[in-house]
């Protein structure tokens, strides 16, 4: 990993890990609810969405601290979606990232409420981000709620459910992924751009960057499930095959999927060159997403 | 029912029933998701929360149309909470207001997602209320997310769950109800006040009015479960007794509960007299809540 990127990721992750639980601790809410919310927030993962918020800010020369609330809010929305997705009525998963899922620890009722709590609180956090202007906060809420709601992530979950067990083509697969995961990734970049107060034209380019990055991220995920290293990934490989899931390697072949990955990585970078930012960091991050081994 | 109130309720309900499904129809989301969201929104109920938003606006001489989005957003939040509350992992209810609950019609997974969709969309709707100023929209989002979130309604659900099967005193019961239902009722009145741009002092009085009204509403609910008319209520009476629920009549006796009801109705009215509004409508509505037979 290039040094600029490595240094940035370390700084960004430290700030994210520090602030996420802090925002919950201060809440005047039942202890067990705060515990359940924090449990899944702390379960970690790549923190890709908050990193994209902060990386975009950094690329426009703005202080990272302006983006902490937006980064945390988006990570809370991502986390709530995983908590609800793991429920017995949905994917019925007992483990996530090697740890028992929320409902396995706190019970189903509490997991539903912890998800509801994270989602609702994310908007309170956005509305209370004191270092941002009223207009910025409102634009963040408008765009994030759209990306996360029925026309975005929630709609994508529904499409994914409806597509299960059916033969999908590459176009349909991409549509589902775009709504289910791509829109929240894309709005993470856009959130950084909103806070950096960039012109509308650049926001459009960055929205497209986020879209391309999201597709690339998913293709790489599918490829790693075929040829990744179990020890590096920390999860079993070949599970898509076992679960008979529609994936890019299955639809396009492994070579075809790799080619598609490269083309979306290239498209993503092109979008960055249309902006006035210092591209170094996001170019490195994009390349890293295409070449990561975990 | 007094004529002023009756005429207002009819007008307000018509507008609410018209706009609620309209806001969903326009969404670019999977059809079945929109159906599931609309199903529970249309299942009706008293529409008390949106009525409070619009009644407050009316009392300050403002056009009702300014409050349609806020009224709908709060009703969507109320509805999502019922959909999730009815789930097998929560209260496991098959019927609500005589109709099959959401998960009975659409399945558990879709009911969870319909709830998530309603909650997320409510904030998008608030953020897009074009007739309101940016400051107003942000204040609405901040206050409503607080009232609905971990420190409000979601926290109240958790407290209610923790209190099940335990002996509660009247103070604890009131605390649970205040968080579980009172805060959203209270913020409905406050939302009307925010949109009417009333001074902070009046908002505080109206928040207290909403709190007192919420307590009165719950006491009356408990009383009706003891001595209400099955045909008028449209639901069985005596169910609290059967379910061994903590209620005001149980803790204070029926006479004690009625006395407490009257005192909260009186307190609620006192708050209205501290404001500059035309009180007629909200006084009538308050009296109606204390004397309703269904």
Coordinates of C-alpha atoms in Angstrom, one line a residue:
Chain A
X1 CA 0.0 0.0 0.0
X2 CA 1.4 3.5 -0.9
X3 CA 2.6 5.5 2.1
X4 CA 0.3 8.5 1.6
X5 CA -2.7 6.2 1.7
X6 CA -1.4 4.0 4.6
X7 CA -0.8 7.1 6.8
X8 CA -4.2 8.5 5.9
X9 CA -6.1 5.3 6.6
X10 CA -4.5 5.0 10.0
X11 CA -5.4 8.5 11.0
X12 CA -8.9 8.3 9.6
X13 CA -9.6 4.9 11.3
X14 CA -8.3 6.2 14.6
X15 CA -10.7 9.1 14.5
X16 CA -13.6 7.0 13.4
X17 CA -13.0 4.3 16.1
X18 CA -12.7 7.1 18.7
X19 CA -15.9 9.0 17.8
X20 CA -18.3 6.3 16.9
X21 CA -18.8 5.0 20.5
X22 CA -18.5 8.5 21.9
X23 CA -21.6 9.7 20.0
X24 CA -23.6 6.8 21.6
X25 CA -22.3 7.1 25.1
X26 CA -23.7 10.6 25.5
X27 CA -27.2 9.5 24.7
X28 CA -29.8 9.6 27.4
X29 CA -31.1 6.1 26.6
X30 CA -31.5 2.7 28.3
X31 CA -28.0 1.2 29.0
X32 CA -28.8 -2.1 27.3
X33 CA -29.9 -0.3 24.1
X34 CA -26.7 1.7 24.0
X35 CA -24.7 -1.5 24.5
X36 CA -26.5 -3.3 21.7
X37 CA -26.0 -0.3 19.3
X38 CA -22.3 0.0 20.3
X39 CA -21.7 -3.7 20.0
X40 CA -22.4 -3.8 16.3
X41 CA -20.8 -0.4 15.7
X42 CA -17.6 -1.7 17.3
X43 CA -17.7 -5.0 15.4
X44 CA -15.6 -3.0 12.9
X45 CA -15.1 -3.9 9.3
X46 CA -13.3 -1.8 6.7
X47 CA -15.0 1.5 7.7
X48 CA -15.0 2.2 3.9
X49 CA -17.9 4.6 4.0
X50 CA -16.6 7.0 6.7
X51 CA -13.1 6.7 5.2
X52 CA -14.6 8.0 1.9
X53 CA -16.2 10.9 3.6
X54 CA -12.9 11.9 5.3
X55 CA -10.7 11.1 2.2
X56 CA -12.9 13.4 0.1
X57 CA -12.6 16.2 2.6
X58 CA -8.8 15.7 2.8
X59 CA -8.6 15.8 -1.0
X60 CA -10.1 19.3 -0.9
X61 CA -7.7 20.4 1.8
X62 CA -10.4 20.6 4.5
X63 CA -10.0 19.6 8.1
X64 CA -11.2 16.0 8.7
X65 CA -13.0 17.2 11.9
X66 CA -15.7 18.8 9.8
X67 CA -16.8 15.4 8.6
X68 CA -16.8 13.3 11.8
X69 CA -20.6 13.5 12.4
X70 CA -21.4 12.7 8.7
X71 CA -18.9 9.9 8.6
X72 CA -20.4 8.4 11.9
X73 CA -23.9 8.9 10.7
X74 CA -23.3 7.0 7.5
X75 CA -21.5 4.2 9.3
X76 CA -24.4 3.9 11.7
X77 CA -26.8 3.6 8.8
X78 CA -24.5 0.9 7.2
X79 CA -24.4 -0.9 10.6
X80 CA -28.2 -0.8 11.2
X81 CA -28.6 -2.4 7.8
X82 CA -26.3 -5.2 8.7
X83 CA -28.0 -5.8 12.0
X84 CA -31.5 -6.0 10.4
X85 CA -30.0 -8.1 7.5
X86 CA -28.6 -10.7 9.8
X87 CA -32.0 -11.3 11.6
X88 CA -33.6 -14.7 11.4
X89 CA -36.4 -13.4 9.1
X90 CA -33.8 -12.0 6.7
X91 CA -30.4 -13.8 6.1
X92 CA -30.5 -15.6 9.5
X93 CA -26.7 -15.2 10.1
X94 CA -25.2 -16.2 13.5
X95 CA -21.8 -14.7 12.8
X96 CA -20.5 -11.5 11.3
X97 CA -16.8 -10.9 11.0
X98 CA -16.2 -13.9 13.3
X99 CA -18.4 -12.5 16.1
X100 CA -21.9 -13.5 17.1
X101 CA -24.5 -11.3 15.3
X102 CA -26.4 -8.7 17.3
X103 CA -29.6 -10.8 17.8
X104 CA -27.5 -13.8 18.9
X105 CA -26.2 -11.6 21.8
X106 CA -29.1 -9.3 22.6
X107 CA -32.1 -11.2 21.2
X108 CA -34.2 -10.4 18.2
X109 CA -36.4 -7.7 19.7
X110 CA -33.4 -5.8 20.9
X111 CA -31.6 -6.2 17.6
X112 CA -34.6 -4.7 15.7
X113 CA -34.7 -1.8 18.2
X114 CA -30.9 -1.3 18.1
X115 CA -31.1 -1.0 14.3
X116 CA -34.1 1.4 14.5
X117 CA -32.1 3.4 17.1
X118 CA -29.0 3.6 15.0
X119 CA -31.0 4.7 11.9
X120 CA -33.0 7.4 13.8
X121 CA -30.0 8.6 15.7
X122 CA -27.9 9.0 12.5
X123 CA -30.3 11.8 11.4
X124 CA -30.2 13.5 14.8
X125 CA -26.4 13.4 14.6
X126 CA -26.5 15.0 11.1
X127 CA -28.9 17.7 12.2
X128 CA -26.7 18.5 15.2
X129 CA -23.3 18.8 13.4
X130 CA -22.5 22.2 14.8
X131 CA -19.5 23.1 12.7
X132 CA -21.6 22.9 9.5
X133 CA -23.9 25.4 8.0
X134 CA -27.7 24.8 8.1
X135 CA -27.7 24.4 4.3
X136 CA -25.0 21.8 4.4
X137 CA -26.7 19.8 7.2
X138 CA -30.0 19.8 5.3
X139 CA -28.3 18.8 2.0
X140 CA -26.5 15.9 3.8
X141 CA -29.8 14.7 5.4
X142 CA -31.7 15.0 2.1
X143 CA -29.1 13.1 0.1
X144 CA -28.2 10.5 2.7
X145 CA -31.9 9.7 3.5
X146 CA -32.5 9.3 -0.2
X147 CA -29.5 6.9 -0.7
X148 CA -30.5 4.9 2.4
X149 CA -34.2 4.8 1.9
X150 CA -36.9 3.0 -0.3
X151 CA -35.4 4.5 -3.5
X152 CA -31.9 3.5 -2.4
X153 CA -30.5 0.9 0.0
X154 CA -33.8 -0.4 1.5
X155 CA -35.2 -0.7 -2.1
X156 CA -32.0 -2.6 -3.0
X157 CA -32.5 -5.0 -0.1
X158 CA -36.0 -5.7 -1.5
X159 CA -34.7 -6.2 -5.0
X160 CA -32.0 -8.6 -3.7
X161 CA -34.7 -10.6 -1.9
X162 CA -36.9 -10.8 -4.9
X163 CA -33.9 -11.8 -7.1
X164 CA -32.9 -14.8 -4.8
X165 CA -33.0 -18.1 -6.5
X166 CA -33.7 -16.4 -9.9
X167 CA -31.2 -16.3 -12.8
X168 CA -29.9 -12.7 -13.1
X169 CA -27.9 -11.2 -15.9
X170 CA -24.9 -8.9 -15.3
X171 CA -27.0 -5.8 -15.8
X172 CA -29.6 -6.9 -13.2
X173 CA -26.9 -7.9 -10.8
X174 CA -25.3 -4.5 -11.1
X175 CA -28.6 -2.7 -10.5
X176 CA -29.2 -4.7 -7.3
X177 CA -25.7 -4.0 -6.0
X178 CA -25.9 -0.4 -6.9
X179 CA -29.0 0.1 -4.8
X180 CA -28.1 -2.2 -2.0
X181 CA -24.5 -1.1 -1.4
X182 CA -23.4 1.4 -4.2
X183 CA -25.7 4.3 -3.3
X184 CA -24.5 4.5 0.3
X185 CA -20.8 4.3 -0.9
X186 CA -21.5 7.0 -3.4
X187 CA -23.3 9.3 -1.0
X188 CA -20.3 9.0 1.3
X189 CA -18.1 10.6 -1.3
X190 CA -20.8 13.2 -2.0
X191 CA -21.1 13.9 1.7
X192 CA -17.4 14.9 1.8
X193 CA -18.0 17.1 -1.3
X194 CA -21.0 18.8 0.3
X195 CA -19.0 19.6 3.4
X196 CA -16.1 20.8 1.3
X197 CA -18.7 23.1 -0.4
X198 CA -17.6 22.2 -3.9
X199 CA -19.6 23.3 -7.0
X200 CA -22.6 21.2 -8.1
X201 CA -20.7 20.0 -11.2
X202 CA -18.0 18.4 -9.1
X203 CA -20.6 16.8 -6.9
X204 CA -22.0 15.1 -10.0
X205 CA -18.6 13.8 -11.0
X206 CA -18.0 12.5 -7.5
X207 CA -21.4 10.8 -7.3
X208 CA -20.4 9.0 -10.5
X209 CA -16.9 8.2 -9.0
X210 CA -18.7 6.7 -6.0
X211 CA -21.0 4.6 -8.3
X212 CA -18.1 3.2 -10.3
X213 CA -16.1 2.5 -7.1
X214 CA -19.1 0.7 -5.6
X215 CA -19.4 -1.6 -8.6
X216 CA -15.6 -2.2 -8.6
X217 CA -15.8 -3.0 -4.9
X218 CA -18.5 -5.6 -5.4
X219 CA -16.8 -7.3 -8.3
X220 CA -13.6 -7.5 -6.3
X221 CA -15.6 -9.0 -3.4
X222 CA -17.0 -11.7 -5.7
X223 CA -13.5 -12.4 -7.1
X224 CA -12.0 -12.8 -3.6
X225 CA -14.7 -15.2 -2.8
X226 CA -13.4 -17.4 -5.6
X227 CA -9.6 -17.0 -5.3
X228 CA -9.0 -15.2 -2.0
X229 CA -6.9 -16.5 0.9
X230 CA -9.1 -17.8 3.8
X231 CA -6.5 -16.6 6.3
X232 CA -6.2 -13.1 4.9
X233 CA -10.0 -12.7 4.4
X234 CA -10.9 -14.0 7.8
X235 CA -13.9 -15.7 6.2
X236 CA -14.5 -18.8 4.2
X237 CA -14.1 -18.6 0.4
X238 CA -16.4 -20.3 -2.1
X239 CA -19.5 -19.5 -0.1
X240 CA -21.2 -17.7 -3.1
X241 CA -20.8 -21.0 -5.1
X242 CA -22.3 -23.0 -2.2
X243 CA -25.2 -20.6 -1.7
X244 CA -25.8 -20.5 -5.5
X245 CA -25.5 -16.7 -5.5
X246 CA -25.4 -14.7 -8.7
X247 CA -21.9 -13.2 -8.9
X248 CA -19.8 -11.5 -11.5
X249 CA -17.3 -14.5 -11.9
X250 CA -20.3 -16.8 -12.4
X251 CA -21.9 -14.6 -15.0
X252 CA -18.8 -13.4 -16.8
X253 CA -16.1 -16.0 -15.9
X254 CA -13.2 -15.1 -13.7
X255 CA -11.2 -13.5 -16.5
X256 CA -14.3 -11.5 -17.6
X257 CA -15.0 -10.3 -14.0
X258 CA -11.3 -9.2 -13.7
X259 CA -11.6 -7.3 -17.0
X260 CA -14.8 -5.6 -15.8
X261 CA -13.2 -4.7 -12.5
X262 CA -10.3 -2.9 -14.3
X263 CA -12.7 -1.0 -16.5
X264 CA -14.7 0.3 -13.6
X265 CA -11.5 1.2 -11.7
X266 CA -10.5 3.2 -14.8
X267 CA -13.9 4.9 -15.1
X268 CA -13.8 5.8 -11.4
X269 CA -10.4 7.5 -11.8
X270 CA -11.5 9.4 -14.9
X271 CA -14.3 11.0 -12.7
X272 CA -11.7 12.2 -10.2
X273 CA -9.7 14.0 -13.0
X274 CA -12.8 16.1 -13.7
X275 CA -12.6 17.7 -10.3
X276 CA -10.4 20.4 -8.8
X277 CA -9.2 18.2 -5.8
X278 CA -5.8 16.9 -5.2
X279 CA -6.4 13.4 -6.5
X280 CA -3.5 11.5 -5.1
X281 CA -5.3 10.0 -2.1
X282 CA -8.5 8.9 -3.8
X283 CA -6.6 7.5 -6.8
X284 CA -4.5 5.4 -4.4
X285 CA -7.6 4.4 -2.5
X286 CA -9.3 3.4 -5.8
X287 CA -6.3 1.3 -6.9
X288 CA -6.2 -0.3 -3.5
X289 CA -9.9 -1.3 -3.7
X290 CA -9.1 -3.0 -7.0
X291 CA -6.1 -4.9 -5.8
X292 CA -6.9 -5.6 -2.2
X293 CA -6.4 -9.2 -0.9
X294 CA -9.0 -8.9 1.9
Chain B
X1 CA -68.3 16.7 19.8
X2 CA -68.2 20.5 19.4
X3 CA -68.8 21.7 15.9
X4 CA -65.5 23.6 15.5
X5 CA -63.6 20.5 16.4
X6 CA -65.7 18.2 14.3
X7 CA -65.3 20.4 11.2
X8 CA -61.6 20.7 11.7
X9 CA -61.1 17.0 12.3
X10 CA -62.9 16.2 9.1
X11 CA -60.9 18.6 7.0
X12 CA -57.6 17.5 8.6
X13 CA -58.3 13.8 8.2
X14 CA -59.2 14.3 4.5
X15 CA -56.0 16.1 3.8
X16 CA -53.9 13.5 5.7
X17 CA -55.6 10.5 4.0
X18 CA -55.0 12.2 0.6
X19 CA -51.4 13.1 1.1
X20 CA -50.0 10.0 2.9
X21 CA -50.2 7.6 0.0
X22 CA -49.3 10.3 -2.5
X23 CA -45.9 10.8 -0.9
X24 CA -45.2 7.1 -1.3
X25 CA -46.6 6.7 -4.8
X26 CA -44.0 9.1 -6.3
X27 CA -41.1 7.1 -4.9
X28 CA -38.8 5.3 -7.4
X29 CA -38.8 2.1 -5.3
X30 CA -39.8 -1.6 -5.8
X31 CA -43.6 -1.9 -6.2
X32 CA -44.0 -4.5 -3.4
X33 CA -42.1 -2.3 -1.0
X34 CA -44.3 0.7 -1.7
X35 CA -47.4 -1.6 -1.3
X36 CA -46.2 -2.8 2.1
X37 CA -45.4 0.7 3.3
X38 CA -48.8 2.0 2.0
X39 CA -50.7 -1.0 3.5
X40 CA -49.8 0.0 7.0
X41 CA -50.1 3.7 6.4
X42 CA -53.6 3.2 5.1
X43 CA -54.6 0.9 8.0
X44 CA -55.7 4.2 9.6
X45 CA -56.2 4.8 13.2
X46 CA -57.0 8.1 14.9
X47 CA -54.3 10.1 13.0
X48 CA -53.8 11.9 16.3
X49 CA -50.2 12.9 15.6
X50 CA -50.7 14.6 12.2
X51 CA -53.9 16.1 13.5
X52 CA -51.9 17.7 16.4
X53 CA -49.4 19.2 13.8
X54 CA -52.2 20.7 11.8
X55 CA -54.4 21.8 14.8
X56 CA -51.4 23.7 16.2
X57 CA -50.8 25.4 12.8
X58 CA -54.5 26.3 12.6
X59 CA -54.5 27.7 16.1
X60 CA -51.8 30.1 15.1
X61 CA -53.7 31.1 12.0
X62 CA -51.4 29.5 9.5
X63 CA -52.4 27.5 6.4
X64 CA -52.6 23.8 7.1
X65 CA -50.7 23.1 3.8
X66 CA -47.5 24.2 5.5
X67 CA -47.6 21.2 7.7
X68 CA -48.5 18.4 5.4
X69 CA -45.0 16.9 5.1
X70 CA -44.3 17.2 8.8
X71 CA -47.6 15.6 9.6
X72 CA -47.0 12.8 7.1
X73 CA -43.4 12.3 8.3
X74 CA -44.6 11.9 12.0
X75 CA -47.4 9.5 11.0
X76 CA -44.9 7.4 9.0
X77 CA -42.6 7.2 12.1
X78 CA -45.6 6.2 14.2
X79 CA -46.6 3.6 11.6
X80 CA -43.1 2.1 11.2
X81 CA -43.0 1.7 15.0
X82 CA -46.3 -0.3 14.9
X83 CA -45.1 -2.5 12.1
X84 CA -41.9 -3.4 13.9
X85 CA -43.7 -3.7 17.3
X86 CA -46.2 -6.2 15.8
X87 CA -43.3 -8.5 14.5
X88 CA -43.1 -12.1 16.0
X89 CA -39.9 -11.2 17.8
X90 CA -41.7 -8.3 19.5
X91 CA -45.4 -8.4 20.4
X92 CA -46.2 -11.1 17.8
X93 CA -49.6 -9.6 16.8
X94 CA -51.6 -11.0 13.9
X95 CA -54.2 -8.2 13.9
X96 CA -54.1 -4.5 14.2
X97 CA -57.3 -2.5 14.0
X98 CA -59.1 -5.6 12.8
X99 CA -56.7 -6.1 9.8
X100 CA -53.9 -8.6 9.4
X101 CA -50.6 -7.0 10.5
X102 CA -47.9 -6.1 7.9
X103 CA -45.8 -9.3 8.4
X104 CA -48.9 -11.5 8.1
X105 CA -49.5 -10.0 4.6
X106 CA -46.0 -9.4 3.3
X107 CA -43.9 -11.7 5.4
X108 CA -41.5 -10.8 8.2
X109 CA -38.5 -9.7 6.0
X110 CA -40.6 -7.3 4.0
X111 CA -42.3 -5.9 7.2
X112 CA -38.9 -5.1 8.6
X113 CA -37.8 -3.4 5.4
X114 CA -41.2 -1.6 5.1
X115 CA -40.6 -0.2 8.6
X116 CA -37.0 0.8 7.8
X117 CA -38.3 2.4 4.6
X118 CA -41.0 4.4 6.3
X119 CA -38.5 5.7 9.0
X120 CA -35.8 6.7 6.5
X121 CA -38.3 8.3 4.1
X122 CA -39.8 10.4 6.8
X123 CA -36.5 12.3 7.1
X124 CA -36.3 12.7 3.3
X125 CA -39.8 14.1 3.3
X126 CA -38.9 16.6 6.1
X127 CA -35.7 17.6 4.3
X128 CA -37.7 18.2 1.1
X129 CA -40.6 20.3 2.5
X130 CA -40.2 23.1 0.0
X131 CA -42.5 25.6 1.6
X132 CA -40.5 25.8 4.8
X133 CA -37.3 27.6 5.5
X134 CA -34.0 25.7 5.8
X135 CA -33.9 26.5 9.5
X136 CA -37.4 25.2 10.1
X137 CA -36.7 22.0 8.3
X138 CA -33.5 21.4 10.3
X139 CA -35.2 22.1 13.6
X140 CA -38.1 19.7 12.7
X141 CA -35.5 17.0 11.8
X142 CA -33.5 17.6 15.0
X143 CA -36.5 17.5 17.3
X144 CA -38.4 14.7 15.6
X145 CA -35.3 12.4 15.4
X146 CA -34.7 13.0 19.1
X147 CA -38.3 12.2 20.0
X148 CA -38.3 9.1 17.9
X149 CA -34.8 7.8 18.6
X150 CA -32.9 6.0 21.4
X151 CA -33.5 8.8 23.8
X152 CA -37.2 8.9 22.9
X153 CA -39.6 6.4 21.4
X154 CA -37.1 3.6 20.6
X155 CA -35.7 3.9 24.2
X156 CA -39.3 3.8 25.5
X157 CA -39.9 0.5 23.6
X158 CA -36.8 -0.9 25.3
X159 CA -38.0 0.3 28.7
X160 CA -41.4 -1.2 28.1
X161 CA -39.8 -4.6 27.2
X162 CA -37.6 -4.5 30.3
X163 CA -40.7 -3.7 32.4
X164 CA -42.8 -6.6 31.2
X165 CA -43.8 -9.0 33.9
X166 CA -42.3 -6.7 36.6
X167 CA -44.3 -4.7 39.1
X168 CA -44.2 -1.0 38.2
X169 CA -45.4 1.9 40.2
X170 CA -47.4 4.8 38.7
X171 CA -44.3 6.9 38.3
X172 CA -42.4 4.2 36.3
X173 CA -45.4 3.5 34.2
X174 CA -45.7 7.2 33.3
X175 CA -42.0 7.3 32.4
X176 CA -42.3 4.4 30.0
X177 CA -45.4 5.8 28.4
X178 CA -43.9 9.2 28.1
X179 CA -41.0 7.8 26.1
X180 CA -42.9 5.2 24.2
X181 CA -45.8 7.3 23.0
X182 CA -45.7 10.7 24.7
X183 CA -42.6 12.1 23.1
X184 CA -43.9 11.6 19.5
X185 CA -47.3 13.2 20.5
X186 CA -45.5 16.1 22.1
X187 CA -43.2 16.7 19.2
X188 CA -46.3 16.7 16.9
X189 CA -47.5 19.8 18.7
X190 CA -44.0 21.2 18.7
X191 CA -43.7 20.6 14.9
X192 CA -46.8 22.8 14.4
X193 CA -45.2 25.5 16.6
X194 CA -41.9 25.3 14.7
X195 CA -43.7 25.8 11.4
X196 CA -45.8 28.6 12.8
X197 CA -42.5 30.2 13.8
X198 CA -43.6 30.9 17.4
X199 CA -41.1 32.2 20.0
X200 CA -39.1 29.6 22.0
X201 CA -41.1 30.3 25.2
X202 CA -44.3 29.2 23.5
X203 CA -42.6 26.1 22.1
X204 CA -41.6 25.1 25.7
X205 CA -45.2 25.6 26.9
X206 CA -46.5 23.5 23.9
X207 CA -44.0 20.7 24.5
X208 CA -45.4 20.5 28.1
X209 CA -48.9 20.6 26.7
X210 CA -48.1 17.7 24.5
X211 CA -46.6 15.8 27.4
X212 CA -49.7 16.3 29.6
X213 CA -51.9 15.4 26.7
X214 CA -49.9 12.2 26.0
X215 CA -50.3 11.1 29.7
X216 CA -54.0 11.8 29.6
X217 CA -54.4 9.9 26.4
X218 CA -52.8 6.8 27.8
X219 CA -54.8 7.0 31.1
X220 CA -58.0 7.2 29.0
X221 CA -56.8 4.3 26.9
X222 CA -56.4 2.2 30.1
X223 CA -59.8 3.3 31.4
X224 CA -61.5 2.4 28.1
X225 CA -59.9 -1.1 28.3
X226 CA -61.8 -1.5 31.6
X227 CA -65.2 0.1 31.0
X228 CA -65.3 0.8 27.2
X229 CA -67.9 -0.5 24.8
X230 CA -66.6 -3.3 22.6
X231 CA -68.7 -2.2 19.6
X232 CA -67.6 1.4 19.8
X233 CA -63.9 0.6 20.5
X234 CA -63.8 -2.0 17.7
X235 CA -61.4 -4.1 19.9
X236 CA -61.9 -6.4 22.9
X237 CA -61.9 -4.8 26.4
X238 CA -60.3 -6.3 29.4
X239 CA -57.2 -7.4 27.4
X240 CA -54.8 -5.5 29.8
X241 CA -56.2 -7.5 32.7
X242 CA -55.8 -10.8 30.8
X243 CA -52.2 -9.8 29.7
X244 CA -51.4 -8.8 33.3
X245 CA -50.2 -5.4 32.0
X246 CA -49.4 -2.6 34.4
X247 CA -52.1 0.1 33.9
X248 CA -53.3 3.2 35.7
X249 CA -56.7 1.6 36.9
X250 CA -54.7 -1.3 38.2
X251 CA -52.2 0.9 40.1
X252 CA -54.6 3.6 41.2
X253 CA -58.1 2.0 41.0
X254 CA -60.6 3.2 38.5
X255 CA -61.6 6.2 40.5
X256 CA -58.0 7.2 41.1
X257 CA -57.2 6.8 37.4
X258 CA -60.2 9.0 36.5
X259 CA -59.0 11.7 38.9
X260 CA -55.5 11.6 37.5
X261 CA -56.9 11.9 34.0
X262 CA -58.8 15.0 34.9
X263 CA -55.7 16.6 36.5
X264 CA -53.6 16.0 33.4
X265 CA -56.4 17.4 31.2
X266 CA -56.4 20.5 33.4
X267 CA -52.6 20.8 33.3
X268 CA -52.6 20.5 29.5
X269 CA -55.2 23.3 29.1
X270 CA -53.2 25.5 31.5
X271 CA -50.2 25.3 29.1
X272 CA -52.3 26.4 26.2
X273 CA -53.3 29.6 28.1
X274 CA -49.6 30.5 28.3
X275 CA -49.5 30.9 24.5
X276 CA -50.6 33.6 22.1
X277 CA -52.7 31.2 20.0
X278 CA -56.4 31.0 19.6
X279 CA -57.0 28.2 22.0
X280 CA -60.5 27.1 21.1
X281 CA -59.6 24.2 18.9
X282 CA -56.9 22.6 21.0
X283 CA -59.0 23.1 24.2
X284 CA -61.8 21.2 22.5
X285 CA -59.4 18.6 21.3
X286 CA -58.0 18.1 24.8
X287 CA -61.5 17.8 26.3
X288 CA -62.4 15.3 23.6
X289 CA -59.3 13.2 24.4
X290 CA -60.4 13.0 28.0
X291 CA -64.0 12.1 27.3
X292 CA -63.8 10.0 24.1
X293 CA -65.6 6.7 24.1
X294 CA -63.3 5.0 21.5

